[in-house]
CSV table of C-alpha atoms and ligand atoms in Angstrom, one decimal:
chain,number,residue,atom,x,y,z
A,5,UNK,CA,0.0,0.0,0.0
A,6,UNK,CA,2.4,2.6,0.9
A,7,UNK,CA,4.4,1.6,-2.4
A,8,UNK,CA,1.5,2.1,-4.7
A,9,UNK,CA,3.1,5.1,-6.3
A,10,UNK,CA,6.4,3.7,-6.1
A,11,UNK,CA,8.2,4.6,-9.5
A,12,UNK,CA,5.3,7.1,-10.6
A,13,UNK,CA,6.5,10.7,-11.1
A,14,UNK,CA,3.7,12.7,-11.0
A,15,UNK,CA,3.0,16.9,-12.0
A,16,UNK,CA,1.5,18.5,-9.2
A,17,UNK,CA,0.0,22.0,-10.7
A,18,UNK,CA,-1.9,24.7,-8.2
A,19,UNK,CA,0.0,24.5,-4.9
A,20,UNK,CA,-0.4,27.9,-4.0
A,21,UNK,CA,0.1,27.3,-0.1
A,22,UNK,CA,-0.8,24.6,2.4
A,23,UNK,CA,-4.4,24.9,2.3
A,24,UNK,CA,-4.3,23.9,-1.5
A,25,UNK,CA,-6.0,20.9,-2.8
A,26,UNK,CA,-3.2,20.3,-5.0
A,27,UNK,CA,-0.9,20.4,-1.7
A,28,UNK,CA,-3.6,18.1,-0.4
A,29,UNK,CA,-2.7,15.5,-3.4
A,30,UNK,CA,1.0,16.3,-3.2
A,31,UNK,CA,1.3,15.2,0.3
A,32,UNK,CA,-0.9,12.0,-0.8
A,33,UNK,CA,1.4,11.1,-3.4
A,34,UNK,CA,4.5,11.4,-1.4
A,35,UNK,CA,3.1,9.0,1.2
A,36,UNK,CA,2.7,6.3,-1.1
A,37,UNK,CA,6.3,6.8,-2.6
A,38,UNK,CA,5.5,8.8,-5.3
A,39,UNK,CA,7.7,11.7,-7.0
A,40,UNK,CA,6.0,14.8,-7.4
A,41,UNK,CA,7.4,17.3,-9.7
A,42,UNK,CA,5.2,20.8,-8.6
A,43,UNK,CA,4.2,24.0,-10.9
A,44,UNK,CA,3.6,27.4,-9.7
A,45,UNK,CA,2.2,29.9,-11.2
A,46,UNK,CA,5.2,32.9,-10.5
A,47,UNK,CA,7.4,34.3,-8.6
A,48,UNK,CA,4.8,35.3,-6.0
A,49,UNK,CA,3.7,31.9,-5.4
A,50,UNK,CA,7.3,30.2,-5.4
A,51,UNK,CA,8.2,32.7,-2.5
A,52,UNK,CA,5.1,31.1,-1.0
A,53,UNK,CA,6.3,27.1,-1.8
A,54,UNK,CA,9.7,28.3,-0.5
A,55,UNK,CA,8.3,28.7,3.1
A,56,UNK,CA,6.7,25.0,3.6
A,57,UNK,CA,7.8,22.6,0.8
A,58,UNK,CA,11.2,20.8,1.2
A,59,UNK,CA,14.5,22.0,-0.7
A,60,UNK,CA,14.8,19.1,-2.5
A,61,UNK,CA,11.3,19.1,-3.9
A,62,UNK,CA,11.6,20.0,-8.0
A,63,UNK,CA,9.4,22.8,-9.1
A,64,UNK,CA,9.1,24.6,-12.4
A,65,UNK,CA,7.5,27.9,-13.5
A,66,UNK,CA,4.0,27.7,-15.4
A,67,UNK,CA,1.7,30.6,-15.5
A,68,UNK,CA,-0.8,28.7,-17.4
A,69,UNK,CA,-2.3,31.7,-19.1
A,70,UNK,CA,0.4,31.3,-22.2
A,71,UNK,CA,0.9,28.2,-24.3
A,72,UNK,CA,4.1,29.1,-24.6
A,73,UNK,CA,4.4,29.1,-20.7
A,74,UNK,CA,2.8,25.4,-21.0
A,75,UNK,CA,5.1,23.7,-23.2
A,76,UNK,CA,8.1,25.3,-22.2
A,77,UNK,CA,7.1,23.8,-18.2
A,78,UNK,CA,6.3,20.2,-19.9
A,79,UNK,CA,9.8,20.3,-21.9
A,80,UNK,CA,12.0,21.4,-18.5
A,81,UNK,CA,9.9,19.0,-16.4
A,82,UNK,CA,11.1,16.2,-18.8
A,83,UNK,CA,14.7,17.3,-18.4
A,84,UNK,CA,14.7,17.0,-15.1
A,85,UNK,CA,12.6,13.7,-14.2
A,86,UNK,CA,12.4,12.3,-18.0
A,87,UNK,CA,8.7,10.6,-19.2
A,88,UNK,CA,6.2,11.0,-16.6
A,89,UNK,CA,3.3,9.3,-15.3
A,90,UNK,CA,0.4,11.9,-14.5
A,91,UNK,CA,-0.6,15.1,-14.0
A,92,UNK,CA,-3.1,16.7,-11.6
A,93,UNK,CA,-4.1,19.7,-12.4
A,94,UNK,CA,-6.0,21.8,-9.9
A,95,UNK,CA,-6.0,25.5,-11.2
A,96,UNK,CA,-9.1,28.0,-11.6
A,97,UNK,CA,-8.9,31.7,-12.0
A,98,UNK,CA,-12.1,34.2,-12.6
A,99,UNK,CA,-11.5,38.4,-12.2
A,100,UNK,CA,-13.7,38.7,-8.6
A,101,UNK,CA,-16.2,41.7,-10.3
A,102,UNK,CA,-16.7,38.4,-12.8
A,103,UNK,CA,-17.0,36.4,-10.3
A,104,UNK,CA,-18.9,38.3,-7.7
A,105,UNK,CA,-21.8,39.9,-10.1
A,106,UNK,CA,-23.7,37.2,-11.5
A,107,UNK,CA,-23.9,35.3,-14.6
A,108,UNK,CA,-26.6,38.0,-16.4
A,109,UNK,CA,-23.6,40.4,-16.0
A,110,UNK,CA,-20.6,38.6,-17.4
A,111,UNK,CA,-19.0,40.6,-19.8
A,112,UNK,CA,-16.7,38.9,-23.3
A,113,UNK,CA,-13.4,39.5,-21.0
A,114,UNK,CA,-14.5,37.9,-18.1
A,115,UNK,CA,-16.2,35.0,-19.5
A,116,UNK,CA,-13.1,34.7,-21.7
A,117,UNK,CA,-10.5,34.9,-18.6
A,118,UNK,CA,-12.5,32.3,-16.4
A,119,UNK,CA,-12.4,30.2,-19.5
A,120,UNK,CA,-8.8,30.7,-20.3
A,121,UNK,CA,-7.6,30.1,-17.1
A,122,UNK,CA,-9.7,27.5,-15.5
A,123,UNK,CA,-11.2,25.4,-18.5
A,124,UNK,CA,-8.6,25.6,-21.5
A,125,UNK,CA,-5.5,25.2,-19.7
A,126,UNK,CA,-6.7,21.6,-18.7
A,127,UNK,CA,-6.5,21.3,-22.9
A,128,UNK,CA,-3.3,22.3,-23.3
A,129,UNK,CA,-1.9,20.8,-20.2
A,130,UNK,CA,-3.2,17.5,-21.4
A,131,UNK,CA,-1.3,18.4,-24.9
A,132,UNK,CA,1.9,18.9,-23.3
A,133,UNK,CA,1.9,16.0,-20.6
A,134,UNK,CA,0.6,13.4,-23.0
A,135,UNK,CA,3.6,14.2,-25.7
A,136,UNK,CA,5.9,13.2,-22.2
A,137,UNK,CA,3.8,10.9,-20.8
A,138,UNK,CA,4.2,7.0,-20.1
A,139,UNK,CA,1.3,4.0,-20.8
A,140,UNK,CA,-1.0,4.0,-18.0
A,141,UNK,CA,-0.4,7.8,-17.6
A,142,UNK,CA,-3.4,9.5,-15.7
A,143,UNK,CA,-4.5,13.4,-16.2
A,144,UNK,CA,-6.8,14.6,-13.5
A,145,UNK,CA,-8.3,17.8,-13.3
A,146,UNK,CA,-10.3,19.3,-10.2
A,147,UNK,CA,-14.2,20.6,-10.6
A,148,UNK,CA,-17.1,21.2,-8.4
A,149,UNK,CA,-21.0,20.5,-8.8
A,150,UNK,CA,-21.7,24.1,-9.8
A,151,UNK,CA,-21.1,23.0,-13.2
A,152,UNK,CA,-23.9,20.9,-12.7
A,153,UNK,CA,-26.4,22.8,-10.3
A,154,UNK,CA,-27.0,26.8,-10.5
A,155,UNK,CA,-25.3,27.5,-7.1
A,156,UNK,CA,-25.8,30.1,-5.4
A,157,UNK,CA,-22.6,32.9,-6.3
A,158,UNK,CA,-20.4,30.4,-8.4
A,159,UNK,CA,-21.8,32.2,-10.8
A,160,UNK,CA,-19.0,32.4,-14.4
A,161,UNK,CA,-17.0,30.0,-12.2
A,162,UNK,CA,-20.1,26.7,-12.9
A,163,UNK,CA,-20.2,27.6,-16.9
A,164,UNK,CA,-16.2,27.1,-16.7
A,165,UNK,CA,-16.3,24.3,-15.0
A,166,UNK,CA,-18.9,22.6,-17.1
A,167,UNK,CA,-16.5,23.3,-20.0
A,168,UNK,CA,-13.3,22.0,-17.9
A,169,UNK,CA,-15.8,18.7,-17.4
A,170,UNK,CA,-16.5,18.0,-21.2
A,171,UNK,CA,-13.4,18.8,-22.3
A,172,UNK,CA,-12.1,16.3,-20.0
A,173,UNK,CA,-14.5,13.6,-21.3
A,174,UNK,CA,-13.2,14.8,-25.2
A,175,UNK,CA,-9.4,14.5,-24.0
A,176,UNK,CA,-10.5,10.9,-22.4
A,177,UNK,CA,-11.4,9.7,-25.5
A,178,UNK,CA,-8.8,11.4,-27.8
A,179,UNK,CA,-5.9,9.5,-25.7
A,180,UNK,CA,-7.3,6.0,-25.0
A,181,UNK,CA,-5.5,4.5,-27.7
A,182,UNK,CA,-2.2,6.0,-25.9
A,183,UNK,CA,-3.1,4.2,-22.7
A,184,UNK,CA,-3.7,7.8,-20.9
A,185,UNK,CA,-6.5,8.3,-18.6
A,186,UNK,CA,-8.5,11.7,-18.6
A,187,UNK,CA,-10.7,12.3,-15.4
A,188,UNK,CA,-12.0,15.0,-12.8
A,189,UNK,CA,-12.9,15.0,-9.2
A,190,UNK,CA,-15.5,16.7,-8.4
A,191,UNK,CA,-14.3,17.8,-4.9
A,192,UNK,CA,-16.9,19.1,-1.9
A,193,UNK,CA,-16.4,22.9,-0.6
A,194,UNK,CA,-12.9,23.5,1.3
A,195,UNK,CA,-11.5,26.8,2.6
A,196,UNK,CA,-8.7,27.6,0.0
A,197,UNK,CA,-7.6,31.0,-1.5
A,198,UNK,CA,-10.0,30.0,-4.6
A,199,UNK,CA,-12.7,29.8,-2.5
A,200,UNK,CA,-12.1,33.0,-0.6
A,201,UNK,CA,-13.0,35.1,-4.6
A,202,UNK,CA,-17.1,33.6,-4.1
A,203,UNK,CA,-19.6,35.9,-2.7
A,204,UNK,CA,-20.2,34.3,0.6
A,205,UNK,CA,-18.2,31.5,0.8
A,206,UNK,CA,-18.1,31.0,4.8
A,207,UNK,CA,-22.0,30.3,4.4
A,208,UNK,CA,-21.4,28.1,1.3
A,209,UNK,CA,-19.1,26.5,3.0
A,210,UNK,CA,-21.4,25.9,6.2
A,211,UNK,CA,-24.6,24.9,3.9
A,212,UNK,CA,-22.2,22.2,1.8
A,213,UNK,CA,-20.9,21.1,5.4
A,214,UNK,CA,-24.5,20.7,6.6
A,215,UNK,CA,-25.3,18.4,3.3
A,216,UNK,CA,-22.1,16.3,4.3
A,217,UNK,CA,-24.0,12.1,5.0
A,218,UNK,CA,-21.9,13.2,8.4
A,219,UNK,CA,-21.9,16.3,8.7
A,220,UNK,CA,-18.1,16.7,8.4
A,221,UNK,CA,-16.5,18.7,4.9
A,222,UNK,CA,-14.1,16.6,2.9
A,223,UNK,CA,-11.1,17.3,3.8
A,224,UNK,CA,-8.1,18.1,1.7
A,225,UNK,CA,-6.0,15.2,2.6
A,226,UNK,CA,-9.5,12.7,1.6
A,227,UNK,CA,-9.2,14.9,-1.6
A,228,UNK,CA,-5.8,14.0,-2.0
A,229,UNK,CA,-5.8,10.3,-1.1
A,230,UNK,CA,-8.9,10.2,-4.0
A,231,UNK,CA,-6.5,11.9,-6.6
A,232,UNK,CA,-3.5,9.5,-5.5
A,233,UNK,CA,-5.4,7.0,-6.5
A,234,UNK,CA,-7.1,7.8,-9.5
A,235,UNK,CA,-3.0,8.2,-10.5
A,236,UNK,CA,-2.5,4.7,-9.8
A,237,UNK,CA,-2.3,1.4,-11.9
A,238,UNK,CA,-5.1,0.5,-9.5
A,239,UNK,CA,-7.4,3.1,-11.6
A,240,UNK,CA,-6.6,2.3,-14.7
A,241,UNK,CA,-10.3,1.2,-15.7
A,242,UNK,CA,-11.5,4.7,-14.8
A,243,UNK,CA,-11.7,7.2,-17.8
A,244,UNK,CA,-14.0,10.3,-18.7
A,245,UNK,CA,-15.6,10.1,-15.4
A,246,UNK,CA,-16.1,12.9,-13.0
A,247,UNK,CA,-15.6,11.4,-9.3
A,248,UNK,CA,-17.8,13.4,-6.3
A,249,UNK,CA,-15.4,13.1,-3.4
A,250,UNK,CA,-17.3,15.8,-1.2
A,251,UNK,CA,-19.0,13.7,1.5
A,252,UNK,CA,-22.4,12.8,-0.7
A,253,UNK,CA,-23.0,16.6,-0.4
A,254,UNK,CA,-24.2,15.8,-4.0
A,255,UNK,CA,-27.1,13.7,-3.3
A,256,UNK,CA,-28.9,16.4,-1.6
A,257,UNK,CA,-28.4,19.3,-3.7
A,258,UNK,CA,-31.8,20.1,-5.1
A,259,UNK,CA,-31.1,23.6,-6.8
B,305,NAD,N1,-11.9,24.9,-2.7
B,305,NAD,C1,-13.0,24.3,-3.1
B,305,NAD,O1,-14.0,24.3,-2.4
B,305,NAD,C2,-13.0,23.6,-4.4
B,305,NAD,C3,-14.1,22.7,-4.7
B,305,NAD,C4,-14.1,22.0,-5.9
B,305,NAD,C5,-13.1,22.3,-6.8
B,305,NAD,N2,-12.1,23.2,-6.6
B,305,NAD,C6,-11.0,23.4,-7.6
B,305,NAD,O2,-9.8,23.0,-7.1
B,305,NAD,C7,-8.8,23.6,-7.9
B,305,NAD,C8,-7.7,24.2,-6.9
B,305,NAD,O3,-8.3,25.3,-6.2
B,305,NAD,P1,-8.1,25.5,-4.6
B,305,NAD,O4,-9.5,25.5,-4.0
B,305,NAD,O5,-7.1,24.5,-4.0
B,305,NAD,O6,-7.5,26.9,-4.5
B,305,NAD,P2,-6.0,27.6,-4.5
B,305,NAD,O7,-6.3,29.0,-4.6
B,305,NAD,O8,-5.2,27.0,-3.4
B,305,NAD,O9,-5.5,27.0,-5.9
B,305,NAD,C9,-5.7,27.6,-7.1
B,305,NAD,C10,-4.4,27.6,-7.9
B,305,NAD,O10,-4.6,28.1,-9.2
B,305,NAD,C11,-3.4,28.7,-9.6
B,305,NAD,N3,-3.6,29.6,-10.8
B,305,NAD,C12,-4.5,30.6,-11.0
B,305,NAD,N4,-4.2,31.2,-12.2
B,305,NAD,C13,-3.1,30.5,-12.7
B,305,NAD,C14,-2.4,30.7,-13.9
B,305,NAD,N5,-2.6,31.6,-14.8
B,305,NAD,N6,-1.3,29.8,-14.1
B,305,NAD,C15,-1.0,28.9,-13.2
B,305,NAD,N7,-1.7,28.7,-12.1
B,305,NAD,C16,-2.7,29.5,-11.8
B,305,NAD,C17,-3.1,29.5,-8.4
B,305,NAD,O11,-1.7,29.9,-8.4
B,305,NAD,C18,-3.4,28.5,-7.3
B,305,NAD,O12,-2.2,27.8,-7.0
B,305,NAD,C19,-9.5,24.7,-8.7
B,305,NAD,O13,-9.7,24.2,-10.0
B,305,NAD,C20,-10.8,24.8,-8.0
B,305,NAD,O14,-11.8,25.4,-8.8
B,305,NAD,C21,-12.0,23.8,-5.4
């Protein structure tokens, strides 16, 4: 068990501090003797890794905003640890007026930021990684159920991630025949930075914690243990799905 990722060297893209699901799956991925090679977005956010994440953990630059950015990250991350195995990618970005004013009031740069940022990149992350990538390689990206329901103040954020979601189900297909995997989790409400940009969150937060089967949000670490192993050979059976690990808050929402 704690070898399960022995040999695996695995892209870690979104820490930007400790309360991070990617740090969550990082952490995961360690435990079960994994090698995790970690992105950052810039300097700002490497000054931030600096402070918690061991010196001998590799990291390389990728503000995922330029495709340029993308495949120059995927090319150094294969100098330093060669083909790899997967990639989690667990990064979202909408402009807070965006975010914070309602769908009705989206405006063409907005909408097209939020898309950029938090559906796209999965694209040409997926491009890059699969060019490097070994048989039984796994790409996971990270959504939430407001792609699904209208919830309340996710506003832009739910139209990107229904786009992240079927672009992940396209990618699944497109690179079966390379053995590569293509998923989501779709993780419950955590405090994180992200989180912190949505009108309200602390009572989002408390509602999806109330809609927990035991009354107790995911954690980050149960988020992470999920995304270890959908990186595993164990998961290997598991392609353009979109796994709830949020504590069944799903099966309640009625909105
Ligand atoms: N926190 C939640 O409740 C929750 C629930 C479901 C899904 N998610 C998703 O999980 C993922 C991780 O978010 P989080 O909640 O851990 O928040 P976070 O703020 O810790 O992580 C978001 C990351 O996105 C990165 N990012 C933003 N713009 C970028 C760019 N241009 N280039 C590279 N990186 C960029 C940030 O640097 C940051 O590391 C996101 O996709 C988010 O939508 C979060």
């Amino acid at each position: 068990m704690m070898d399960l990722l022995k040999g695996k060297k695995i892209v870690v893209m979104g820490v930007a501090n400790k309360k991070s699901i990617a740090w969550g799956c990082a952490k995961a991925i360690e435990a079960l003797g994994g090698q995790v090679v970690l992105t950052y977005q810039n300097d700002r956010m490497k000054q931030s890794l600096d402070r918690f994440v061991s010196k001998d953990t590799l990291m390389v630059e990728c503000d995922v905003a330029e495709d340029s950015n993308v495949e120059k990250a995927f090319k150094e991350i294969q100098g330093l640890v060669g083909n790899i195995d997967g990639v989690i990618h667990a990064i979202a970005f909408a402009d807070r007026e965006t975010l914070q004013n309602g769908v009705i009031n989206t405006k063409k740069p907005g909408f097209n930021l939020a898309e950029d940022i938090s559906a796209y990149s999965f694209i040409s992350v997926t491009r890059e990684a699969s060019k490097i990538m070994n048989e039984k390689g796994s790409i996971l990206t990270m959504t939430y159920m407001g792609s699904t329901y209208a919830i309340p103040n996710y506003n832009m954020m739910g139209i990107a991630k229904a786009s992240l979601e079927s672009a992940m189900r396209y990618l699944a297909v497109e690179l079966g025949g390379q053995g590569i995997t293509v998923n989501a989790i779709s993780a419950g409400a955590v405090r994180t930075l992200a989180v912190t940009g949505v009108k309200g969150h602390s009572e989002l937060l408390k509602q999806s914690e109330a809609l927990t089967t035991d009354g107790h949000s995911v954690s980050k670490a149960e988020i992470g243990n999920a995304a270890a192993f959908m990186m595993s050979d164990l998961a290997t059976g598991i392609t353009g799905d979109v796994i709830y690990v949020d504590k069944g808050v799903h099966l309640f929402s009625t909105n």
